[in-house]
PDB file of C-alpha atoms in Angstrom:
ATOM      1  CA  MET A   8     140.208 113.236 110.393  1.00  0.00           C
ATOM      2  CA  THR A   9     141.926 113.697 107.042  1.00  0.00           C
ATOM      3  CA  THR A  10     140.430 115.683 104.170  1.00  0.00           C
ATOM      4  CA  ALA A  11     139.848 112.460 102.214  1.00  0.00           C
ATOM      5  CA  GLU A  12     137.994 110.889 105.158  1.00  0.00           C
ATOM      6  CA  ALA A  13     135.867 114.002 105.541  1.00  0.00           C
ATOM      7  CA  GLU A  14     135.010 113.950 101.846  1.00  0.00           C
ATOM      8  CA  LYS A  15     134.059 110.256 102.073  1.00  0.00           C
ATOM      9  CA  GLY A  16     131.831 110.992 105.059  1.00  0.00           C
ATOM     10  CA  HIS A  17     130.188 113.853 103.169  1.00  0.00           C
ATOM     11  CA  VAL A  18     129.492 111.619 100.159  1.00  0.00           C
ATOM     12  CA  ARG A  19     128.119 108.911 102.430  1.00  0.00           C
ATOM     13  CA  ARG A  20     125.747 111.371 104.117  1.00  0.00           C
ATOM     14  CA  ASP A  21     124.593 112.658 100.724  1.00  0.00           C
ATOM     15  CA  ARG A  22     123.740 109.134  99.661  1.00  0.00           C
ATOM     16  CA  GLU A  23     121.871 108.464 102.893  1.00  0.00           C
ATOM     17  CA  ALA A  24     119.845 111.678 102.648  1.00  0.00           C
ATOM     18  CA  PRO A  25     118.719 112.203  99.041  1.00  0.00           C
ATOM     19  CA  ALA A  26     117.033 115.436  98.075  1.00  0.00           C
ATOM     20  CA  ARG A  27     113.365 115.532  99.014  1.00  0.00           C
ATOM     21  CA  LEU A  28     110.837 115.452  96.223  1.00  0.00           C
ATOM     22  CA  THR A  29     108.549 118.384  95.616  1.00  0.00           C
ATOM     23  CA  PHE A  30     104.804 117.879  95.981  1.00  0.00           C
ATOM     24  CA  ARG A  31     104.439 117.671  92.187  1.00  0.00           C
ATOM     25  CA  GLU A  32     107.317 115.211  91.870  1.00  0.00           C
ATOM     26  CA  ALA A  33     105.851 113.064  94.625  1.00  0.00           C
ATOM     27  CA  LEU A  34     102.474 113.031  92.861  1.00  0.00           C
ATOM     28  CA  ASP A  35     104.086 112.029  89.569  1.00  0.00           C
ATOM     29  CA  ARG A  36     106.043 109.221  91.204  1.00  0.00           C
ATOM     30  CA  LEU A  37     102.949 107.983  93.026  1.00  0.00           C
ATOM     31  CA  ALA A  38     100.984 107.932  89.783  1.00  0.00           C
ATOM     32  CA  GLY A  39     103.439 105.359  88.447  1.00  0.00           C
ATOM     33  CA  ALA A  40     103.467 103.255  91.614  1.00  0.00           C
ATOM     34  CA  GLN A  41      99.793 102.374  91.976  1.00  0.00           C
ATOM     35  CA  LYS A  42      98.556  98.912  92.905  1.00  0.00           C
ATOM     36  CA  SER A  43      96.678  96.910  90.306  1.00  0.00           C
ATOM     37  CA  ALA A  44      93.128  98.070  89.593  1.00  0.00           C
ATOM     38  CA  ARG A  45      91.973  94.464  89.260  1.00  0.00           C
ATOM     39  CA  GLY A  46      89.254  93.632  91.768  1.00  0.00           C
ATOM     40  CA  VAL A  47      88.807  97.281  92.754  1.00  0.00           C
ATOM     41  CA  SER A  48      85.527  99.152  92.449  1.00  0.00           C
ATOM     42  CA  LEU A  49      85.106 102.314  90.419  1.00  0.00           C
ATOM     43  CA  TYR A  50      84.845 104.400  93.611  1.00  0.00           C
ATOM     44  CA  SER A  51      88.157 103.216  94.988  1.00  0.00           C
ATOM     45  CA  ARG A  52      89.827 103.422  91.585  1.00  0.00           C
ATOM     46  CA  HIS A  53      88.632 106.885  90.523  1.00  0.00           C
ATOM     47  CA  VAL A  54      87.861 108.622  93.833  1.00  0.00           C
ATOM     48  CA  ASN A  55      89.573 107.139  96.872  1.00  0.00           C
ATOM     49  CA  ARG A  56      92.945 106.303  95.340  1.00  0.00           C
ATOM     50  CA  PRO A  57      93.382 109.701  93.619  1.00  0.00           C
ATOM     51  CA  VAL A  58      92.418 111.533  96.833  1.00  0.00           C
ATOM     52  CA  GLY A  59      94.723 109.219  98.775  1.00  0.00           C
ATOM     53  CA  ARG A  60      97.503 110.059  96.323  1.00  0.00           C
ATOM     54  CA  LEU A  61      97.125 113.772  97.110  1.00  0.00           C
ATOM     55  CA  LEU A  62      97.149 113.027 100.833  1.00  0.00           C
ATOM     56  CA  ALA A  63     100.183 110.761 100.458  1.00  0.00           C
ATOM     57  CA  ALA A  64     102.128 113.461  98.615  1.00  0.00           C
ATOM     58  CA  GLY A  65     101.144 116.036 101.236  1.00  0.00           C
ATOM     59  CA  SER A  66     102.082 113.654 104.047  1.00  0.00           C
ATOM     60  CA  TYR A  67     105.447 113.035 102.413  1.00  0.00           C
ATOM     61  CA  ARG A  68     106.140 116.763 102.251  1.00  0.00           C
ATOM     62  CA  ALA A  69     105.060 117.100 105.897  1.00  0.00           C
ATOM     63  CA  GLY A  70     107.577 114.419 106.898  1.00  0.00           C
ATOM     64  CA  LEU A  71     104.971 111.943 108.145  1.00  0.00           C
ATOM     65  CA  THR A  72     105.583 108.198 108.233  1.00  0.00           C
ATOM     66  CA  PRO A  73     103.079 105.647 106.865  1.00  0.00           C
ATOM     67  CA  ASN A  74     102.246 104.552 110.420  1.00  0.00           C
ATOM     68  CA  GLN A  75     101.451 108.126 111.388  1.00  0.00           C
ATOM     69  CA  VAL A  76      99.135 108.387 108.380  1.00  0.00           C
ATOM     70  CA  THR A  77      97.432 105.167 109.509  1.00  0.00           C
ATOM     71  CA  VAL A  78      96.865 106.759 112.923  1.00  0.00           C
ATOM     72  CA  ILE A  79      95.356 109.854 111.252  1.00  0.00           C
ATOM     73  CA  SER A  80      93.030 107.563 109.297  1.00  0.00           C
ATOM     74  CA  ALA A  81      91.993 105.888 112.551  1.00  0.00           C
ATOM     75  CA  LEU A  82      91.316 109.225 114.271  1.00  0.00           C
ATOM     76  CA  PHE A  83      88.932 110.329 111.520  1.00  0.00           C
ATOM     77  CA  SER A  84      87.193 106.941 111.359  1.00  0.00           C
ATOM     78  CA  PHE A  85      86.766 106.510 115.106  1.00  0.00           C
ATOM     79  CA  GLY A  86      85.761 110.149 115.484  1.00  0.00           C
ATOM     80  CA  ALA A  87      82.939 109.531 113.007  1.00  0.00           C
ATOM     81  CA  THR A  88      82.004 106.355 114.871  1.00  0.00           C
ATOM     82  CA  ALA A  89      81.750 108.264 118.138  1.00  0.00           C
ATOM     83  CA  GLY A  90      79.532 110.835 116.409  1.00  0.00           C
ATOM     84  CA  ILE A  91      77.101 108.113 115.323  1.00  0.00           C
ATOM     85  CA  VAL A  92      76.608 107.106 118.951  1.00  0.00           C
ATOM     86  CA  LEU A  93      76.728 110.501 120.665  1.00  0.00           C
ATOM     87  CA  ALA A  94      75.165 112.934 118.196  1.00  0.00           C
ATOM     88  CA  GLU A  95      71.437 113.407 117.818  1.00  0.00           C
ATOM     89  CA  PRO A  96      70.241 112.643 114.273  1.00  0.00           C
ATOM     90  CA  ALA A  97      69.939 116.010 112.520  1.00  0.00           C
ATOM     91  CA  ARG A  98      70.551 117.550 109.101  1.00  0.00           C
ATOM     92  CA  TRP A  99      74.163 118.389 109.898  1.00  0.00           C
ATOM     93  CA  THR A 100      75.172 115.116 111.580  1.00  0.00           C
ATOM     94  CA  GLY A 101      74.926 112.982 108.441  1.00  0.00           C
ATOM     95  CA  PRO A 102      77.273 115.092 106.279  1.00  0.00           C
ATOM     96  CA  VAL A 103      79.754 115.495 109.149  1.00  0.00           C
ATOM     97  CA  VAL A 104      79.836 111.751 109.861  1.00  0.00           C
ATOM     98  CA  TRP A 105      80.165 110.955 106.152  1.00  0.00           C
ATOM     99  CA  LEU A 106      82.972 113.472 105.643  1.00  0.00           C
ATOM    100  CA  ALA A 107      84.955 112.068 108.574  1.00  0.00           C
ATOM    101  CA  LEU A 108      84.463 108.481 107.345  1.00  0.00           C
ATOM    102  CA  ALA A 109      85.394 109.368 103.760  1.00  0.00           C
ATOM    103  CA  THR A 110      88.492 111.267 104.938  1.00  0.00           C
ATOM    104  CA  GLY A 111      89.551 108.323 107.090  1.00  0.00           C
ATOM    105  CA  PHE A 112      89.104 106.002 104.103  1.00  0.00           C
ATOM    106  CA  ALA A 113      91.205 108.297 101.903  1.00  0.00           C
ATOM    107  CA  PHE A 114      94.007 108.370 104.498  1.00  0.00           C
ATOM    108  CA  ASP A 115      93.730 104.575 104.626  1.00  0.00           C
ATOM    109  CA  SER A 116      94.688 104.581 100.950  1.00  0.00           C
ATOM    110  CA  ALA A 117      97.371 107.206 101.528  1.00  0.00           C
ATOM    111  CA  ASP A 118      99.397 105.204 104.064  1.00  0.00           C
ATOM    112  CA  GLY A 119     100.177 102.408 101.604  1.00  0.00           C
ATOM    113  CA  GLN A 120     100.926 104.861  98.809  1.00  0.00           C
ATOM    114  CA  LEU A 121     103.272 106.807 101.091  1.00  0.00           C
ATOM    115  CA  ALA A 122     105.034 103.562 102.029  1.00  0.00           C
ATOM    116  CA  ARG A 123     105.641 102.767  98.354  1.00  0.00           C
ATOM    117  CA  LEU A 124     106.868 106.308  97.732  1.00  0.00           C
ATOM    118  CA  ARG A 125     109.372 105.917 100.565  1.00  0.00           C
ATOM    119  CA  GLY A 126     110.689 102.653  99.134  1.00  0.00           C
ATOM    120  CA  GLY A 127     108.312 100.043 100.534  1.00  0.00           C
ATOM    121  CA  GLY A 128     106.394  99.233 103.670  1.00  0.00           C
ATOM    122  CA  SER A 129     107.199  96.977 106.598  1.00  0.00           C
ATOM    123  CA  PRO A 130     105.447  93.926 108.110  1.00  0.00           C
ATOM    124  CA  ALA A 131     104.682  95.995 111.206  1.00  0.00           C
ATOM    125  CA  GLY A 132     103.134  98.754 109.112  1.00  0.00           C
ATOM    126  CA  GLU A 133     101.005  96.296 107.153  1.00  0.00           C
ATOM    127  CA  TRP A 134      99.916  94.675 110.422  1.00  0.00           C
ATOM    128  CA  LEU A 135      98.918  98.036 111.902  1.00  0.00           C
ATOM    129  CA  ASP A 136      96.966  98.953 108.768  1.00  0.00           C
ATOM    130  CA  HIS A 137      94.950  95.712 108.778  1.00  0.00           C
ATOM    131  CA  VAL A 138      94.276  95.813 112.520  1.00  0.00           C
ATOM    132  CA  VAL A 139      92.976  99.378 112.260  1.00  0.00           C
ATOM    133  CA  ASP A 140      90.804  98.413 109.266  1.00  0.00           C
ATOM    134  CA  CYS A 141      89.275  95.510 111.186  1.00  0.00           C
ATOM    135  CA  ALA A 142      88.755  97.631 114.302  1.00  0.00           C
ATOM    136  CA  LYS A 143      87.045 100.500 112.480  1.00  0.00           C
ATOM    137  CA  THR A 144      84.738  98.123 110.568  1.00  0.00           C
ATOM    138  CA  THR A 145      83.721  96.415 113.793  1.00  0.00           C
ATOM    139  CA  ALA A 146      83.264  99.701 115.660  1.00  0.00           C
ATOM    140  CA  LEU A 147      81.188 101.243 112.858  1.00  0.00           C
ATOM    141  CA  HIS A 148      78.498  98.553 112.904  1.00  0.00           C
ATOM    142  CA  MET A 149      78.542  98.462 116.711  1.00  0.00           C
ATOM    143  CA  ALA A 150      77.950 102.221 116.653  1.00  0.00           C
ATOM    144  CA  VAL A 151      74.906 101.759 114.425  1.00  0.00           C
ATOM    145  CA  LEU A 152      73.605  99.125 116.843  1.00  0.00           C
ATOM    146  CA  LEU A 153      74.018 101.517 119.774  1.00  0.00           C
ATOM    147  CA  ALA A 154      72.386 104.381 117.858  1.00  0.00           C
ATOM    148  CA  LEU A 155      69.351 102.244 117.054  1.00  0.00           C
ATOM    149  CA  SER A 156      69.169 101.043 120.656  1.00  0.00           C
ATOM    150  CA  LEU A 157      69.519 104.488 122.248  1.00  0.00           C
ATOM    151  CA  ARG A 158      67.210 106.375 119.852  1.00  0.00           C
ATOM    152  CA  PRO A 159      64.738 103.863 118.403  1.00  0.00           C
ATOM    153  CA  ASP A 160      62.042 106.483 117.780  1.00  0.00           C
ATOM    154  CA  ALA A 161      64.408 108.663 115.731  1.00  0.00           C
ATOM    155  CA  PHE A 162      65.072 105.786 113.332  1.00  0.00           C
ATOM    156  CA  GLY A 163      61.569 104.326 113.291  1.00  0.00           C
ATOM    157  CA  VAL A 164      62.611 101.157 115.119  1.00  0.00           C
ATOM    158  CA  ARG A 165      59.340  99.639 116.283  1.00  0.00           C
ATOM    159  CA  GLU A 166      60.522  96.055 116.734  1.00  0.00           C
ATOM    160  CA  ARG A 167      63.644  94.979 118.584  1.00  0.00           C
ATOM    161  CA  ALA A 168      64.319  92.528 115.747  1.00  0.00           C
ATOM    162  CA  TRP A 169      65.756  95.507 113.844  1.00  0.00           C
ATOM    163  CA  LEU A 170      68.702  95.391 116.257  1.00  0.00           C
ATOM    164  CA  LEU A 171      69.756  92.130 114.626  1.00  0.00           C
ATOM    165  CA  LEU A 172      70.451  94.072 111.409  1.00  0.00           C
ATOM    166  CA  PRO A 173      73.777  95.664 112.444  1.00  0.00           C
ATOM    167  CA  LEU A 174      74.846  92.399 114.075  1.00  0.00           C
ATOM    168  CA  GLY A 175      74.223  90.510 110.838  1.00  0.00           C
ATOM    169  CA  PHE A 176      75.919  93.241 108.793  1.00  0.00           C
ATOM    170  CA  LEU A 177      78.898  93.094 111.175  1.00  0.00           C
ATOM    171  CA  PHE A 178      79.167  89.319 110.748  1.00  0.00           C
ATOM    172  CA  VAL A 179      79.144  89.624 106.951  1.00  0.00           C
ATOM    173  CA  ALA A 180      81.644  92.504 106.966  1.00  0.00           C
ATOM    174  CA  VAL A 181      84.152  90.742 109.227  1.00  0.00           C
ATOM    175  CA  VAL A 182      84.001  87.437 107.326  1.00  0.00           C
ATOM    176  CA  THR A 183      84.383  89.281 104.016  1.00  0.00           C
ATOM    177  CA  PHE A 184      87.316  91.309 105.327  1.00  0.00           C
ATOM    178  CA  PHE A 185      89.108  88.312 106.816  1.00  0.00           C
ATOM    179  CA  GLY A 186      88.394  86.045 103.841  1.00  0.00           C
ATOM    180  CA  GLY A 187      89.646  88.583 101.329  1.00  0.00           C
ATOM    181  CA  LEU A 188      92.738  89.412 103.368  1.00  0.00           C
ATOM    182  CA  LEU A 189      93.660  85.772 103.929  1.00  0.00           C
ATOM    183  CA  THR A 190      93.092  84.932 100.263  1.00  0.00           C
ATOM    184  CA  GLU A 191      95.382  87.773  99.229  1.00  0.00           C
ATOM    185  CA  GLN A 192      98.127  86.600 101.596  1.00  0.00           C
ATOM    186  CA  LEU A 193      97.899  82.951 100.522  1.00  0.00           C
ATOM    187  CA  LYS A 194      97.901  83.848  96.838  1.00  0.00           C
ATOM    188  CA  ARG A 195     100.938  86.065  97.412  1.00  0.00           C
ATOM    189  CA  GLN A 196     102.792  83.182  99.068  1.00  0.00           C
ATOM    190  CA  ALA A 197     101.835  80.767  96.290  1.00  0.00           C
ATOM    191  CA  ALA A 198     102.990  83.194  93.609  1.00  0.00           C
ATOM    192  CA  ALA A 199     106.356  83.922  95.276  1.00  0.00           C
ATOM    193  CA  GLY A 200     109.183  83.163  92.904  1.00  0.00           C
ATOM    194  CA  ARG A 201     106.927  82.636  89.904  1.00  0.00           C
ATOM    195  CA  PRO A 202     105.303  85.991  89.125  1.00  0.00           C
ATOM    196  CA  GLY A 203     103.027  86.079  86.122  1.00  0.00           C
ATOM    197  CA  PRO A 204     101.395  88.831  84.079  1.00  0.00           C
ATOM    198  CA  ALA A 205      98.644  90.666  85.936  1.00  0.00           C
ATOM    199  CA  ALA A 206      95.183  90.245  84.503  1.00  0.00           C
ATOM    200  CA  PRO A 207      93.647  93.469  83.128  1.00  0.00           C
ATOM    201  CA  PRO A 208      90.980  95.137  85.284  1.00  0.00           C
ATOM    202  CA  SER A 209      87.366  94.511  84.346  1.00  0.00           C
ATOM    203  CA  LEU A 210      84.927  97.421  84.050  1.00  0.00           C
ATOM    204  CA  VAL A 211      81.982  95.112  84.711  1.00  0.00           C
ATOM    205  CA  ARG A 212      83.584  93.842  87.912  1.00  0.00           C
ATOM    206  CA  ALA A 213      84.487  97.379  88.985  1.00  0.00           C
ATOM    207  CA  VAL A 214      80.833  98.403  88.659  1.00  0.00           C
ATOM    208  CA  ALA A 215      79.565  95.210  90.322  1.00  0.00           C
ATOM    209  CA  LEU A 216      81.787  95.830  93.353  1.00  0.00           C
ATOM    210  CA  LEU A 217      80.396  99.308  94.001  1.00  0.00           C
ATOM    211  CA  PRO A 218      77.675  98.191  96.479  1.00  0.00           C
ATOM    212  CA  VAL A 219      80.292  96.516  98.724  1.00  0.00           C
ATOM    213  CA  ASP A 220      82.921  99.243  98.490  1.00  0.00           C
ATOM    214  CA  HIS A 221      83.613 100.908 101.847  1.00  0.00           C
ATOM    215  CA  GLY A 222      83.468 104.347 100.250  1.00  0.00           C
ATOM    216  CA  VAL A 223      79.981 103.678  98.882  1.00  0.00           C
ATOM    217  CA  PHE A 224      78.939 102.266 102.259  1.00  0.00           C
ATOM    218  CA  CYS A 225      80.044 105.524 103.893  1.00  0.00           C
ATOM    219  CA  LEU A 226      77.634 107.433 101.634  1.00  0.00           C
ATOM    220  CA  VAL A 227      74.629 105.964 103.447  1.00  0.00           C
ATOM    221  CA  PHE A 228      75.586 108.013 106.514  1.00  0.00           C
ATOM    222  CA  LEU A 229      74.634 111.156 104.608  1.00  0.00           C
ATOM    223  CA  LEU A 230      71.101 109.976 105.441  1.00  0.00           C
ATOM    224  CA  PHE A 231      71.849 109.582 109.144  1.00  0.00           C
ATOM    225  CA  GLY A 232      69.734 112.594 110.058  1.00  0.00           C
ATOM    226  CA  ALA A 233      66.796 111.245 108.049  1.00  0.00           C
ATOM    227  CA  GLY A 234      66.103 108.498 110.582  1.00  0.00           C
ATOM    228  CA  PRO A 235      64.030 105.738 108.933  1.00  0.00           C
ATOM    229  CA  VAL A 236      65.477 106.528 105.503  1.00  0.00           C
ATOM    230  CA  PHE A 237      68.953 105.839 106.853  1.00  0.00           C
ATOM    231  CA  LEU A 238      67.760 102.588 108.402  1.00  0.00           C
ATOM    232  CA  TRP A 239      66.361 101.313 105.109  1.00  0.00           C
ATOM    233  CA  GLY A 240      69.464 102.410 103.183  1.00  0.00           C
ATOM    234  CA  TYR A 241      71.685 100.651 105.714  1.00  0.00           C
ATOM    235  CA  ALA A 242      69.478  97.537 105.498  1.00  0.00           C
ATOM    236  CA  LEU A 243      69.687  97.540 101.690  1.00  0.00           C
ATOM    237  CA  LEU A 244      73.490  97.656 101.709  1.00  0.00           C
ATOM    238  CA  GLY A 245      73.543  94.942 104.370  1.00  0.00           C
ATOM    239  CA  ALA A 246      71.347  92.695 102.228  1.00  0.00           C
ATOM    240  CA  VAL A 247      73.600  93.224  99.206  1.00  0.00           C
ATOM    241  CA  ALA A 248      76.707  92.463 101.279  1.00  0.00           C
ATOM    242  CA  ALA A 249      75.068  89.254 102.531  1.00  0.00           C
ATOM    243  CA  LEU A 250      74.268  88.209  98.957  1.00  0.00           C
ATOM    244  CA  TYR A 251      77.838  88.901  97.811  1.00  0.00           C
ATOM    245  CA  LEU A 252      79.524  87.013 100.653  1.00  0.00           C
ATOM    246  CA  PRO A 253      78.878  83.436  99.415  1.00  0.00           C
ATOM    247  CA  LEU A 254      79.903  84.497  95.904  1.00  0.00           C
ATOM    248  CA  PHE A 255      83.195  85.849  97.246  1.00  0.00           C
ATOM    249  CA  LEU A 256      83.821  82.730  99.340  1.00  0.00           C
ATOM    250  CA  VAL A 257      83.253  80.376  96.402  1.00  0.00           C
ATOM    251  CA  LYS A 258      85.446  82.518  94.148  1.00  0.00           C
ATOM    252  CA  TRP A 259      88.308  82.705  96.661  1.00  0.00           C
ATOM    253  CA  PHE A 260      88.172  78.961  97.397  1.00  0.00           C
ATOM    254  CA  ARG A 261      88.318  78.128  93.695  1.00  0.00           C
ATOM    255  CA  GLU A 262      91.243  80.500  93.119  1.00  0.00           C
ATOM    256  CA  LEU A 263      93.231  78.928  95.947  1.00  0.00           C
ATOM    257  CA  SER A 264      92.312  75.416  94.797  1.00  0.00           C
ATOM    258  CA  ARG A 265      93.728  76.149  91.345  1.00  0.00           C
ATOM    259  CA  GLY A 266      96.907  77.575  92.893  1.00  0.00           C
TER     260      GLY A 266
END
């Protein structure tokens, strides 16, 4: 190999392996590469995304891939789900379950942010992220159903009709998840090639979406050790989610009809 060829190979390798960003540089770059805040609740905007940004920067420095971060998110989420079924309701179980769920949710935000930091995600990565999201939502409500079934006295379940609550909540959660995801994909296809200015985020909408934000839903598990109090808190959030579902469906249908 000639000296010139060696120099060309060295330049080529330098271009293929740019210098790694520091943690601070990664944070700064992530701050300028956030998704739109439109249609996002205050919790996700001001809590989950900033925490996810820290985790994404740390994951970048650790050399993790977005798919590996998605797996970490799943481990925290499914670990919390297992705790709901296996652990006896006590003062410590609620905070532990909540912390694991909240951490999993933050890593769920981090995987997409890490993908953008690394230059963009992949269809396979997006697929994995959505499948894990659907699986953890389904498993979480199934875990509540099992907890109520296995320990009815601990939660004040006197009538078996209460067991319909997590089933109904699961139905609403899955339809909402699938409807929102499909609407996003169809709107993205319709807007391909003719991008327009993004609408500014609404503070009123961000507040209104708080009751159906996954991070807010996770907070109810702080009451897991309180038995009946947890049951009523879970029922309240389920009722709100059921009320929001038809509003979401009408909104999404109208948006796609206009497109």
